[in-house]
Tab-separated table of C-alpha atoms in Angstrom:
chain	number	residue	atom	x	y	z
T	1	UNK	CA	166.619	69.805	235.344
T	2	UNK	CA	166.129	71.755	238.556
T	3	UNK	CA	167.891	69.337	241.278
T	4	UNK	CA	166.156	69.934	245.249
T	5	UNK	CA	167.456	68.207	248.338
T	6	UNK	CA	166.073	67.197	251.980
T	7	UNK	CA	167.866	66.539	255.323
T	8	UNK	CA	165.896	64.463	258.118
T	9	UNK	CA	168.667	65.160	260.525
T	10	UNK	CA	169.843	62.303	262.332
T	11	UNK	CA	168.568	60.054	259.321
T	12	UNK	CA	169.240	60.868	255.734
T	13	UNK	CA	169.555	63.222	252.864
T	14	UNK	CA	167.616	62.756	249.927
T	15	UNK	CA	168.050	64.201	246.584
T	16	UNK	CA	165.215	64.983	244.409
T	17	UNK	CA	165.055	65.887	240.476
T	18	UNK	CA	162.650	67.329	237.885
T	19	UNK	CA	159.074	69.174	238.827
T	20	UNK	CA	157.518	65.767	239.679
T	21	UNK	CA	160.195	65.077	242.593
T	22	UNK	CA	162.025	62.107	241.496
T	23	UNK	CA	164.187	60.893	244.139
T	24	UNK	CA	167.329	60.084	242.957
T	25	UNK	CA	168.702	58.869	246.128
T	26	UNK	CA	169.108	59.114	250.063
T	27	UNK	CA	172.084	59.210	251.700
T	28	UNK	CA	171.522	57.136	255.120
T	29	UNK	CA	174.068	57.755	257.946
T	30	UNK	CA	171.704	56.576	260.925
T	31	UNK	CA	173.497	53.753	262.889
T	32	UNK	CA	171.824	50.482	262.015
T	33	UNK	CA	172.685	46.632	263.444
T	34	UNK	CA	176.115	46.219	264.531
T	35	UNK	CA	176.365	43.103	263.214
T	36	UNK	CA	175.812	44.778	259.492
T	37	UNK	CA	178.907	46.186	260.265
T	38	UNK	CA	176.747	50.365	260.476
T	39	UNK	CA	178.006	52.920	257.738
T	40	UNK	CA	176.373	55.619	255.784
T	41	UNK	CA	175.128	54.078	252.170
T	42	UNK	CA	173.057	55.068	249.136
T	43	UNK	CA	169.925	53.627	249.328
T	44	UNK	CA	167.559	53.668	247.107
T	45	UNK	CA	169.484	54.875	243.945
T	46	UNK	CA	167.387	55.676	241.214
T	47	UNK	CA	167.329	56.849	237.440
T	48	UNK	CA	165.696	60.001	236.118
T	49	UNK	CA	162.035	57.475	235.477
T	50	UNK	CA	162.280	56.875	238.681
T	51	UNK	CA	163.629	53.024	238.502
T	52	UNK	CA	165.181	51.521	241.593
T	53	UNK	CA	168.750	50.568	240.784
T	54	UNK	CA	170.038	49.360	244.441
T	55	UNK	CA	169.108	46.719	246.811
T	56	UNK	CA	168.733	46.782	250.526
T	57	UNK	CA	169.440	43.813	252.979
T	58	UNK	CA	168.875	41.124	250.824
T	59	UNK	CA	168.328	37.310	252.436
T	60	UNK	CA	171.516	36.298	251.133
T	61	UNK	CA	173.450	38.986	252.645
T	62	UNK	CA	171.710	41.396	254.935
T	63	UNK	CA	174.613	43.641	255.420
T	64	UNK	CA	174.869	44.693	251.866
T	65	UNK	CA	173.305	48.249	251.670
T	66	UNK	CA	172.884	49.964	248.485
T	67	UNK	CA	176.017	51.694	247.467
T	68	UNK	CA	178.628	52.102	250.152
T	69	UNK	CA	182.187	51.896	250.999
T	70	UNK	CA	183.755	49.116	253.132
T	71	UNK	CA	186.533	47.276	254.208
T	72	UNK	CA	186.017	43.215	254.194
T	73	UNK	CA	189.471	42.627	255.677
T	74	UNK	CA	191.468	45.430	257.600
T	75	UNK	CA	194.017	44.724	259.894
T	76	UNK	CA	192.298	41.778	261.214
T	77	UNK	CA	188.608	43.371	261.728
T	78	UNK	CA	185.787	43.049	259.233
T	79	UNK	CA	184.073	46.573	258.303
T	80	UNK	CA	181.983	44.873	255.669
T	81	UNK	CA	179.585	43.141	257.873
T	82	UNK	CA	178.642	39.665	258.456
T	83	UNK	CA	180.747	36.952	258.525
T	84	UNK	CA	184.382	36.564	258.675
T	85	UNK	CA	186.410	34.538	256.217
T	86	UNK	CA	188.902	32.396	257.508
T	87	UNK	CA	191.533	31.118	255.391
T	88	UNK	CA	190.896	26.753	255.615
T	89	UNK	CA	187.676	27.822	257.727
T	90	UNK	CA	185.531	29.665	255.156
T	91	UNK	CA	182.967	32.056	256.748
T	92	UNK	CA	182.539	32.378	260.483
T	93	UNK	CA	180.418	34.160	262.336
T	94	UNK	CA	183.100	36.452	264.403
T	95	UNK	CA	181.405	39.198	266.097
T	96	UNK	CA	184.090	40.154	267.906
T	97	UNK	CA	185.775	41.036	264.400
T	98	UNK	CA	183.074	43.263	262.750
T	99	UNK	CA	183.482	46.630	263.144
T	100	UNK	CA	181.539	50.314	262.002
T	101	UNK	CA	182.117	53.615	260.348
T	102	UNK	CA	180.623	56.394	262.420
T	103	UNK	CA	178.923	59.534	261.312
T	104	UNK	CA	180.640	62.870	262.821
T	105	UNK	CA	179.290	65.631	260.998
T	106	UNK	CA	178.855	67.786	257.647
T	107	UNK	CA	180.555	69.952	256.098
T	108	UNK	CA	178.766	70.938	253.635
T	109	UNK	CA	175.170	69.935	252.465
T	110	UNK	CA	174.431	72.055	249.105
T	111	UNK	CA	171.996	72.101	246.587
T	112	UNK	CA	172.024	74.394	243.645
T	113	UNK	CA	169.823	73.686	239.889
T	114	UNK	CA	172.003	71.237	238.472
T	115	UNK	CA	174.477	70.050	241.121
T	116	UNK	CA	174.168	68.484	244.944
T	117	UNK	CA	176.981	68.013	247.176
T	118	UNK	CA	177.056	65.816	250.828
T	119	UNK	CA	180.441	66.438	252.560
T	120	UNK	CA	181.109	64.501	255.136
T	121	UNK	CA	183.135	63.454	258.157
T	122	UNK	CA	183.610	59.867	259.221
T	123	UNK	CA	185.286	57.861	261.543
T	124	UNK	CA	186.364	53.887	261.252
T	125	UNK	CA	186.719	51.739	264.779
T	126	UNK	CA	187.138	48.043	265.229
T	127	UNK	CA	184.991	45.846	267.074
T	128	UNK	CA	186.533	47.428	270.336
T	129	UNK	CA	185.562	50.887	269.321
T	130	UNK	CA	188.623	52.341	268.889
T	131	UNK	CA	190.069	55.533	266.547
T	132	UNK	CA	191.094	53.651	263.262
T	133	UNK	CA	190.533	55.742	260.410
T	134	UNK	CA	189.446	59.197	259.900
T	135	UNK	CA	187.297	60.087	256.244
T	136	UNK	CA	186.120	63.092	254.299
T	137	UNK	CA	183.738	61.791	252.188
T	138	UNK	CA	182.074	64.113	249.144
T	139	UNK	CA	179.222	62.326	247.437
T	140	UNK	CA	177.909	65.062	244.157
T	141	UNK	CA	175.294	64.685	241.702
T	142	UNK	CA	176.146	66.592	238.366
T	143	UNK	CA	175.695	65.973	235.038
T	144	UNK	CA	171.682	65.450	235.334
T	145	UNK	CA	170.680	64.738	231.519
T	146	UNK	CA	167.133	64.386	230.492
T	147	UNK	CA	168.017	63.622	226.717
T	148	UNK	CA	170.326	60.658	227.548
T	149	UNK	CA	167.969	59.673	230.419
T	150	UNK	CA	171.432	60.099	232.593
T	151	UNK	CA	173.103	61.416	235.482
T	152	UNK	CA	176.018	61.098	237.327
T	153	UNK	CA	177.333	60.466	241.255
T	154	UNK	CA	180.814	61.117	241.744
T	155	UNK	CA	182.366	59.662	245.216
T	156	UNK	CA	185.691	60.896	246.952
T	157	UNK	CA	187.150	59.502	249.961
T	158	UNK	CA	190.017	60.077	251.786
T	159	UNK	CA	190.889	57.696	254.745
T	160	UNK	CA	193.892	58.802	257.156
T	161	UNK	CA	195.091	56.229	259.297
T	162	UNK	CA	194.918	57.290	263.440
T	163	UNK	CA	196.641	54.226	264.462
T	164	UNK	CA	199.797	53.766	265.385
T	165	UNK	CA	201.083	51.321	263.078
T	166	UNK	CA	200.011	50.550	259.891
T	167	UNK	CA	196.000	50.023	258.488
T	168	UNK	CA	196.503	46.766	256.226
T	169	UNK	CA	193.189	46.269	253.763
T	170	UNK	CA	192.701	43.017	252.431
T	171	UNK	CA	189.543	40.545	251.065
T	172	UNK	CA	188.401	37.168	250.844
T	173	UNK	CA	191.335	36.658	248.170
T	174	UNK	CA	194.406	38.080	249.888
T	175	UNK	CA	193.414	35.773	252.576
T	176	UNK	CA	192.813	32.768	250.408
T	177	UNK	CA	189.458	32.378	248.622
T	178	UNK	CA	189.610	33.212	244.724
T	179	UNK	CA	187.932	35.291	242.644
T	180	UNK	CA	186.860	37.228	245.874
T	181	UNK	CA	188.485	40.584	246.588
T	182	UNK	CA	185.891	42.705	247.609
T	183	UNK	CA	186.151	45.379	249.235
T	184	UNK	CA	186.291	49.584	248.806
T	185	UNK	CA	183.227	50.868	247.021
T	186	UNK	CA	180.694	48.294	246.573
T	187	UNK	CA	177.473	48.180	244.848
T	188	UNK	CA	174.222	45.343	245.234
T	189	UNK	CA	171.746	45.552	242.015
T	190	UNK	CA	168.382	44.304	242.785
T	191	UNK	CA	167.379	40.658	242.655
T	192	UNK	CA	165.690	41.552	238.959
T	193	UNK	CA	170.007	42.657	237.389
T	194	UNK	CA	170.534	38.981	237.649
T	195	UNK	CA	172.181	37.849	234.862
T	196	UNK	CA	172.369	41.209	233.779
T	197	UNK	CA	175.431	42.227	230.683
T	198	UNK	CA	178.873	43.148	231.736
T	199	UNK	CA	181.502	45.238	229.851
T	200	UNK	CA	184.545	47.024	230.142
T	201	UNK	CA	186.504	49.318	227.692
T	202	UNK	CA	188.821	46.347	226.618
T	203	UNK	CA	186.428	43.214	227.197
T	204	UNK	CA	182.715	42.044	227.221
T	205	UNK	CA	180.759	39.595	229.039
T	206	UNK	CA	176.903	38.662	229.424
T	207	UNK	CA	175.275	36.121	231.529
T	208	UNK	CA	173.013	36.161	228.866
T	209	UNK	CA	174.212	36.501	225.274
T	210	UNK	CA	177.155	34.537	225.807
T	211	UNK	CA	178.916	36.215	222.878
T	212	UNK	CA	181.843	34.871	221.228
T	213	UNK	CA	185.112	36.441	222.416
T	214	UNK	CA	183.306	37.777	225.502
T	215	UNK	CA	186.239	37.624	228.667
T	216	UNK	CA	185.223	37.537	232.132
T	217	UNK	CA	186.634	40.653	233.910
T	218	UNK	CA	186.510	39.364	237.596
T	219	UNK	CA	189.842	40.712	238.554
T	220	UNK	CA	190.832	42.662	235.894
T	221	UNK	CA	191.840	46.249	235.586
T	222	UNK	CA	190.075	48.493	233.000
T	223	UNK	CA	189.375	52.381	233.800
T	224	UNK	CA	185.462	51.806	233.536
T	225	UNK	CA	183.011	49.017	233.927
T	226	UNK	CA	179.567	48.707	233.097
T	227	UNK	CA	176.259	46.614	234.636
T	228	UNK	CA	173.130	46.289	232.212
T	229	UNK	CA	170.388	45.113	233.849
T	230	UNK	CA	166.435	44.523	233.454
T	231	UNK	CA	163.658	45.468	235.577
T	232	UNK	CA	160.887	44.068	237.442
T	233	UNK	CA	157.511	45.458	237.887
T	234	UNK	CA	158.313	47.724	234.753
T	235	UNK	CA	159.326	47.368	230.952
T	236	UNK	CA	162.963	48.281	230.144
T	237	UNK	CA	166.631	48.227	231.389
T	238	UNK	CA	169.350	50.164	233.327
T	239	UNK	CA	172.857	51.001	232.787
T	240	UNK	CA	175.433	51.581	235.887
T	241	UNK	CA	179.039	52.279	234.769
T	242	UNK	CA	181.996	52.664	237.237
T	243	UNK	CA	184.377	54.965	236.281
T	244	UNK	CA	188.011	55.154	238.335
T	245	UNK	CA	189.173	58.925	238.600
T	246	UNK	CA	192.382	59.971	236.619
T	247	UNK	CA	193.909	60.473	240.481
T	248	UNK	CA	193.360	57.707	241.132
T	249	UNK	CA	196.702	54.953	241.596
T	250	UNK	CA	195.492	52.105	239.531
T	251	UNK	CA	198.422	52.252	237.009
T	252	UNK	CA	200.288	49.150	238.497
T	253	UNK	CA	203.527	51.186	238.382
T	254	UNK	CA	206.147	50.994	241.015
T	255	UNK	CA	205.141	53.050	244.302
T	256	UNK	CA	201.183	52.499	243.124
T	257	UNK	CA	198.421	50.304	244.052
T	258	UNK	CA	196.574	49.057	240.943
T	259	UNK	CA	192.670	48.524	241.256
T	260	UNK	CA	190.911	45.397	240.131
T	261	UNK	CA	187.189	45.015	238.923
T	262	UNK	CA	185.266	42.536	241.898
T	263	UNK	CA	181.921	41.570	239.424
T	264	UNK	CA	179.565	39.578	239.523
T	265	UNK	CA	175.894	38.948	237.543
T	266	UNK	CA	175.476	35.365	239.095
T	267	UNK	CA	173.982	34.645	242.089
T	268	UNK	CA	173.222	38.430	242.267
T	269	UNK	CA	174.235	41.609	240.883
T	270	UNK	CA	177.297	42.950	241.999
T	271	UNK	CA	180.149	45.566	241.290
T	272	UNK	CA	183.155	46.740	243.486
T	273	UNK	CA	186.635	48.704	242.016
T	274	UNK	CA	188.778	47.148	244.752
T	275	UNK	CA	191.422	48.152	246.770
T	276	UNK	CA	192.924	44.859	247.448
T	277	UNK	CA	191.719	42.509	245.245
T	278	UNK	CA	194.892	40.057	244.640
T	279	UNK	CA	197.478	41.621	247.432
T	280	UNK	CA	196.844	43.928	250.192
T	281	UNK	CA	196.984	47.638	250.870
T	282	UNK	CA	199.277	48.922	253.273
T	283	UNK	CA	198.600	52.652	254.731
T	284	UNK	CA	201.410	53.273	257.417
T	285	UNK	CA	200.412	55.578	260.360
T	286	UNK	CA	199.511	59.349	259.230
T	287	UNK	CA	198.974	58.841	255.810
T	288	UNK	CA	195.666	59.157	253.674
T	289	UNK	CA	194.440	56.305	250.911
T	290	UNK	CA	192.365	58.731	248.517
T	291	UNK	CA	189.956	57.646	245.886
T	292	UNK	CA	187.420	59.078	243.269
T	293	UNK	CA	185.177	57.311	241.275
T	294	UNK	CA	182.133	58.047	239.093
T	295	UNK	CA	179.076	56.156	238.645
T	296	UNK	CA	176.605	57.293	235.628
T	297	UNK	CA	173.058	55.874	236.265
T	298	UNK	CA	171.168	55.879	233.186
T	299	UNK	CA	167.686	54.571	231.880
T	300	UNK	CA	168.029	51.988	228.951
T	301	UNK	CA	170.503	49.335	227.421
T	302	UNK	CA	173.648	51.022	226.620
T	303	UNK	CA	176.141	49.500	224.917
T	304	UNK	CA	180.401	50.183	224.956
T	305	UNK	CA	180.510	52.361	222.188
T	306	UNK	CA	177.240	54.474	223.944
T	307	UNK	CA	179.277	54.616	227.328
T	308	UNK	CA	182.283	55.242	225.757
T	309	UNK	CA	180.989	58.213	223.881
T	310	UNK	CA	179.211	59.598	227.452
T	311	UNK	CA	182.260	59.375	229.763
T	312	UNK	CA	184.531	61.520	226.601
T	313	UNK	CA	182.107	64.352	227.351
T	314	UNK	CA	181.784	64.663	231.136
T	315	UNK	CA	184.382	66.743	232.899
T	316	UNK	CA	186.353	65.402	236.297
């Protein structure tokens, strides 16, 4: 289970598994079109066969990369990319809103058998250019698991505000469109996960089997959530599940911010945990938003009681 890594410097870093080189993904941090909104991303994400698991530009949305981390709505500026929505406008193309997260440097870029680590130092500007946010970012690979066909990509981020008054994250739905607050870590499945299965720990839903008692969990909380979903080109299925870290303030307690599933299978395949899904996120000036999350990629249909069993054994 021998893990090996490569760094094109300027461009990405791409980690590798198994004697046959099986890339599990890149990490891209080149600047791409400013209209995308640029920011590193994961792109292409793979299982251990070797099955693509991410999409890249797609024609309905060009600026969704992959797996990344974004910010639809912050303090008036859109990180995310694309259009704008305007609350009794809809979308709008506002270029003088979109904004970037910029590369600064690593700090550490490891590989050993069975782990891989990219640390890494951001910063966030507006469309102005300005100091926003500064990140550390730690992407790992661990848990690399040829009997379960698994393995696992943990993500930590931790966002300190540089302005001088306070970083306010929003979406589409604090600003007035339902079912439509994305934003944080987001994932795009290929075209193929259409109408792929959804679950949670508490609920169920599928595009496709339409089960009795299944619940929708657009905007729910529940500490994991998993995306089956069938390939093109090649027999079989995929699992992703998105895991929120213990650390993590999703309790809905006084003095927390609770975290709320953004899903969806139809038009496309899509999964965010987000920050501010039904109110918004206030970080005043000096202070850091941190988040963890885990995302198991594994080869095959899996089903709650199969996830459920997986996430028990794996260690924060």
């Amino acid at each position: 289970m021998t893990l090996s890594l490569t760094h094109v410097h300027g461009d990405r870093v791409t980690v590798a598994h198994g004697a046959a080189g099986t890339e599990l993904f890149s990490y891209v941090y080149r600047p791409e079109a400013a209209w995308e909104a640029p920011k590193p991303y994961l792109h292409p994400v793979r299982t251990l066969s070797g099955a693509v698991v991410t999409d890249y530009r797609p024609n309905d949305h060009r600026w969704h990369k992959g797996l990344q981390l974004t910010a639809s709505h912050l303090s008036g500026q859109n990180l995310w990319g694309g259009n704008t929505y305007v609350h009794g406008e809809g979308y709008r193309a506002l270029p003088e809103r979109v904004g970037s997260m910029a590369h600064v440097s690593f700090e550490e870029i490891d590989v050993e058998a069975d782990r891989a680590v990219i640390a890494e130092r951001l910063t966030w500007h507006p469309h102005g250019g300005e100091l926003w946010a500064e990140e550390e970012r730690r992407v790992e690979v661990r848990d690399v698991d040829p009997d379960t066909g698994s393995w696992t990509l943990t993500w930590t981020s931790a966002v300190t505000n540089r302005r001088a008054e306070p970083l306010r994250f929003g979406s589409p739905t604090t600003h007035g469109r339902p079912a439509a607050g994305y934003t944080g870590l987001f994932w795009r499945g290929p075209r193929a996960f259409r109408g792929g299965r959804v679950f949670t720990a508490e609920s169920a839903a599928s595009a496709e089997s339409g089960e009795p008692g299944d619940a929708d969990p657009m905007g729910s909380s529940a500490r994991w959530l998993a995306y089956v979903g069938e390939h093109d080109g090649r027999d079989g299925h995929a699992t992703l599940v998105f895991e929120h870290a213990p650390s993590n303030d999703h309790s809905g307690e006084k003095g927390t911010h609770p975290a709320h599933w953004f899903v969806r299978s139809d038009p496309f395949a899509a999964v965010a945990p987000s920050w501010a899904f039904h109110e918004e996120l206030v970080l005043p000036p000096g202070e850091t938003l941190a988040r963890a999350y885990r995302v198991v990629v594994a080869d095959g249909a899996w089903n709650r009681a199969r996830v459920a069993a997986h996430l028990a054994g794996l260690a924060w």
